[in-house]
Coordinates of C-alpha atoms and ligand atoms in Angstrom, one line a residue:
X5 CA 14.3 -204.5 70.9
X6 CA 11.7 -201.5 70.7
X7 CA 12.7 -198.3 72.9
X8 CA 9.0 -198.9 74.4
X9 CA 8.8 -194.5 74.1
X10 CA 5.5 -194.9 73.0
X11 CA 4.4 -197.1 76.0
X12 CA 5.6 -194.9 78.5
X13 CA 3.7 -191.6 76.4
X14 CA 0.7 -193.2 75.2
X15 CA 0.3 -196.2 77.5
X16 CA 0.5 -198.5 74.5
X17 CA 3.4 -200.0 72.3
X18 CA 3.7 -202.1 68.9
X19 CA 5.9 -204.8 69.3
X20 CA 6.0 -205.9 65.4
X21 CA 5.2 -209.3 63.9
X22 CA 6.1 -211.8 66.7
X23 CA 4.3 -214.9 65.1
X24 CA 4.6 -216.3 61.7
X25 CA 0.7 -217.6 60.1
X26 CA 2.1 -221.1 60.8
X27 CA 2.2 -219.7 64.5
X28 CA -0.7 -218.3 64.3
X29 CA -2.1 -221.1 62.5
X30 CA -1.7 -223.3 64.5
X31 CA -2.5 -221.4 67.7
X32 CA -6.3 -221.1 66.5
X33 CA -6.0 -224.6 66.2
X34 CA -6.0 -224.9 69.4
X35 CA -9.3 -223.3 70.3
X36 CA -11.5 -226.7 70.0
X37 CA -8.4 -228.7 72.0
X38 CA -10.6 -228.6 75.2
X39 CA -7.2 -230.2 76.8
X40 CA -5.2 -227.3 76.7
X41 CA -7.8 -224.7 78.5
X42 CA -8.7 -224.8 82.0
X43 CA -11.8 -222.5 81.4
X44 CA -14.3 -221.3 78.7
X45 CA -16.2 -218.0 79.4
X46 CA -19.0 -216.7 77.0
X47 CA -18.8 -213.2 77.5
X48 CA -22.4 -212.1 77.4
X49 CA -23.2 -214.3 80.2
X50 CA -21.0 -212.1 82.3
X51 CA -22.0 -209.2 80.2
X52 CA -18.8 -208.3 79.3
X53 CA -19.5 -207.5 76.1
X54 CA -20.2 -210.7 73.4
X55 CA -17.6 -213.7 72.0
X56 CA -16.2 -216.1 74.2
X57 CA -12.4 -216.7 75.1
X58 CA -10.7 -219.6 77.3
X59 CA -7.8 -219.5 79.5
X60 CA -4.9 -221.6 78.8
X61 CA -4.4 -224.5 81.8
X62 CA -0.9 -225.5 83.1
X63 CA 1.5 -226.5 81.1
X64 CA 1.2 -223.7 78.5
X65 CA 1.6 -224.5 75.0
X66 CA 5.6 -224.1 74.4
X67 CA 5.2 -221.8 71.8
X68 CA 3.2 -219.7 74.5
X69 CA 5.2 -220.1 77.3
X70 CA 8.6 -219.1 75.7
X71 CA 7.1 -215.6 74.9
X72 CA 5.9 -215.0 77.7
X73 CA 9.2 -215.9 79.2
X74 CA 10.8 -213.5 76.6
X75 CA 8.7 -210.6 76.6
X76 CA 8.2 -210.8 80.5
X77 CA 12.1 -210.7 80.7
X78 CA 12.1 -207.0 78.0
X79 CA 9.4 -206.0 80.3
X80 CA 10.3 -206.1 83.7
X81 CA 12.6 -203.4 84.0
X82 CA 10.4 -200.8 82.2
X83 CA 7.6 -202.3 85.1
X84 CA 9.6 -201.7 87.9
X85 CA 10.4 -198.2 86.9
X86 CA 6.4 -197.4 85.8
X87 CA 5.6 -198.5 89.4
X88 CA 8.0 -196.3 90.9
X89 CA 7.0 -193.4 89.2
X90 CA 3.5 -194.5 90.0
X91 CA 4.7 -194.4 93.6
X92 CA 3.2 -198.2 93.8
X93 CA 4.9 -200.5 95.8
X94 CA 5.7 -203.9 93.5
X95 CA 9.0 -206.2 93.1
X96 CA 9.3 -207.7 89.6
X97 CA 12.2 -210.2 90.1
X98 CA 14.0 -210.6 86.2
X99 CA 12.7 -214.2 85.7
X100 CA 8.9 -215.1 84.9
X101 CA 8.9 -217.7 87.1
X102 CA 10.4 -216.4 90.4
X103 CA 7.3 -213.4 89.6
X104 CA 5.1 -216.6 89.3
X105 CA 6.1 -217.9 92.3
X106 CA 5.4 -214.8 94.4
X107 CA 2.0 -214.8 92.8
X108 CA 1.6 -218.9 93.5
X109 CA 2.5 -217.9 97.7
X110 CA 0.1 -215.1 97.3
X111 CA -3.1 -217.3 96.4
X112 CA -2.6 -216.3 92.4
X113 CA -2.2 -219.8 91.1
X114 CA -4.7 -220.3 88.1
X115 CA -2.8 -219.8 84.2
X116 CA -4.1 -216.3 82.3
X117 CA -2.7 -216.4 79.2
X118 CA -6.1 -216.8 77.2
X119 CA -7.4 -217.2 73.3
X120 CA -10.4 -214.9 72.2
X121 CA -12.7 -215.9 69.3
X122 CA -15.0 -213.1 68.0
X123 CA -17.4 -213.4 65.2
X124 CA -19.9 -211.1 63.3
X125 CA -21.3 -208.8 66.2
X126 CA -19.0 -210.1 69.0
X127 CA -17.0 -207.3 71.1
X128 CA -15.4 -206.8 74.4
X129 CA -16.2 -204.5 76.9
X130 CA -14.2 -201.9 78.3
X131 CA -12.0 -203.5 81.1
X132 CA -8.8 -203.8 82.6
X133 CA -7.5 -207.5 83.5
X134 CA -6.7 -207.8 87.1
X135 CA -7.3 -211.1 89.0
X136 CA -6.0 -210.6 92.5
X137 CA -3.5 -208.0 94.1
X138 CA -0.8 -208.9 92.3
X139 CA -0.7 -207.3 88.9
X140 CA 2.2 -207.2 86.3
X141 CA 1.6 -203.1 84.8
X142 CA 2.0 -204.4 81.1
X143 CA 0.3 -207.3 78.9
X144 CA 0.8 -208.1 75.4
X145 CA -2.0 -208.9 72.7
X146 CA -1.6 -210.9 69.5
X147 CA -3.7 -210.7 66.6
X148 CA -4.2 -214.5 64.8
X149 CA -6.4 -213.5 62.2
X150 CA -5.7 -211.3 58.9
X151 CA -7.4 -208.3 58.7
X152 CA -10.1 -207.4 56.2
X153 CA -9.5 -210.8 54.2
X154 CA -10.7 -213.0 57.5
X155 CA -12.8 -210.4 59.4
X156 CA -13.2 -206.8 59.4
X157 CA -13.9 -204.4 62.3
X158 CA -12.7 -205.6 65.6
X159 CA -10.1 -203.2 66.6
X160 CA -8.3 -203.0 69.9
X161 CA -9.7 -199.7 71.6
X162 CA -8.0 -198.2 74.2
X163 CA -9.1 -195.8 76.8
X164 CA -7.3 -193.5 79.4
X165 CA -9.0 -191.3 81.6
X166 CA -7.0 -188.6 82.6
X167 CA -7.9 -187.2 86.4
X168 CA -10.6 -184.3 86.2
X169 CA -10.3 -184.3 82.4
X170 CA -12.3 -186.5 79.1
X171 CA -10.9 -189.7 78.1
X172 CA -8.5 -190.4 74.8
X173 CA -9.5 -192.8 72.8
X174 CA -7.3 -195.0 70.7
X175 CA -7.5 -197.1 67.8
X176 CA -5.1 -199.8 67.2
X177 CA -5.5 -202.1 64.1
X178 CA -2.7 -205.6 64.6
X179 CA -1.6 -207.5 61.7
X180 CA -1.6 -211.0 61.5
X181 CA 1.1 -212.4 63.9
X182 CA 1.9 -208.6 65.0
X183 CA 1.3 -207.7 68.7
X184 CA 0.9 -204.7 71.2
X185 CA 1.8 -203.9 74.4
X186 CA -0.4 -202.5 77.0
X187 CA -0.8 -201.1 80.4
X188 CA -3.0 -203.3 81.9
X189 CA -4.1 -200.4 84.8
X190 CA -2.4 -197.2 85.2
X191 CA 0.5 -195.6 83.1
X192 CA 2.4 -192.7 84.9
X193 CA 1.3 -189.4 82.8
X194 CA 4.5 -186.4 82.9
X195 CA 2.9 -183.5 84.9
X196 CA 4.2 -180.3 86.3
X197 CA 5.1 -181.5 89.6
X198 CA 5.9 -185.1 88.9
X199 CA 4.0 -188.0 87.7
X200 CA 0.6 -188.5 88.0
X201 CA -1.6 -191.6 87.4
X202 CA -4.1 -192.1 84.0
X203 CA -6.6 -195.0 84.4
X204 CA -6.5 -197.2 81.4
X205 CA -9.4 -199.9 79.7
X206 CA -9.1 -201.6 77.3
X207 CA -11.7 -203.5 74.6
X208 CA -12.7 -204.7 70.8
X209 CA -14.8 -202.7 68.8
X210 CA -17.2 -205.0 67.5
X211 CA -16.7 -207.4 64.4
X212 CA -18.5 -206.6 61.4
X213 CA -17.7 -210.0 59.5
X214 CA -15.5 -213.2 59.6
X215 CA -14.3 -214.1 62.6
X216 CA -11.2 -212.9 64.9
X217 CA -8.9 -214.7 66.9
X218 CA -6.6 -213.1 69.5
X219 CA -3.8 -214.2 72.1
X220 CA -3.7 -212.6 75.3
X221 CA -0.3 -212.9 77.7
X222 CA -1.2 -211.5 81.0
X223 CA 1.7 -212.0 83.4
X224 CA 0.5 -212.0 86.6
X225 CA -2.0 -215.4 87.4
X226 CA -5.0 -215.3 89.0
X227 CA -6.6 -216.4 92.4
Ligands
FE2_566 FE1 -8.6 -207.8 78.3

């Protein structure tokens, strides 16, 4: 297991290869399985930037719902200790599905774990993912596609404001089958008297050729 250092200092954390290419593979094959999404959203209709992604419906994919079982379980202390320190109220039980079921009794019933297809020109927006007041701090983002040979550009960009300051901007280039993990809002910054709180958007650069596929596991559903 990572120490998840770099998370807590830079709001970001590489989690290494979590999917072989068969995985990956094989997830992509999913994107023209109309059965296994519940929604398709083309992004410049909403203007969030251009590409489209789906969301995954109930019952996940397996594959999809084991790691986010897993990775929700490795994440869920470090959340419950980043809202604390963000002085945030939030209860992150140890199991997925005991935080899904306070989501489900709070109106947050609709799957987000999604799949993202960008080709030449397509990008994403700055944004953070929340869908409702329940929000997990952290989700995790797969690459499917191999860089430079199936598409170049397209890199996650990631952006914290810090209060009364400029924003950093970061650059993070995945793999094939390696993933990241993110803050999805807020990420408790070290100061002088305590923590304080650094805003935090995320997005893709735009895609220069070939075509990109991503996975995204957001934790918390959505109303
Ligand atoms: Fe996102």
């Amino acid at each position: 297991m990572v120490s998840f250092d770099n998370l807590k200092e830079q709001g970001y954390q590489r989690l290494g290869t979590l999917l072989t290419e068969a995985q990956c593979r094989y997830l992509r094959g999913l994107y023209d399985n109309g059965g296994h999404f519940r929604s398709r959203i083309d992004m410049a209709r909403y203007r969030f930037g251009r590409g489209e992604y789906q969301y995954f419906a109930y019952p996940l994919p397996p594959l999809i719902d084991r790691l986010r079982t897993s990775l929700y379980r490795d994440l869920a202390p470090i959340a419950r200790q980043w809202m604390e320190n963000l002085q945030l109220p939030a209860e992150y039980p140890d199991e997925l599905v005991r935080f899904l079921r306070k989501c489900h009794s709070g109106g947050q019933q609709r799957p987000t774990p999604l799949l993202l297809r960008y080709r030449e020109g397509d990008y994403n927006a700055l944004h953070q993912d929340l869908y409702g007041r329940i929000f997990f701090p952290f989700q995790v983002i797969c690459c499917l596609s191999q860089p430079e040979t199936e598409f170049t550009g397209g890199e996650l960009l990631l952006v914290e404001q810090l209060p009364r300051a400029q924003s950093i901007g970061r650059v993070v280039r995945l793999a094939q089958g390696e993933a990241a993990v993110i803050t999805t809002r807020y990420r408790p910054a070290r100061g002088n008297r305590g923590f304080y709180r650094t805003n935090y958007r995320h997005g893709v650069s735009p895609v220069e050729s070939g075509e990109r596929f991503t996975l995204g596991i957001i934790f918390h559903d959505a109303e």
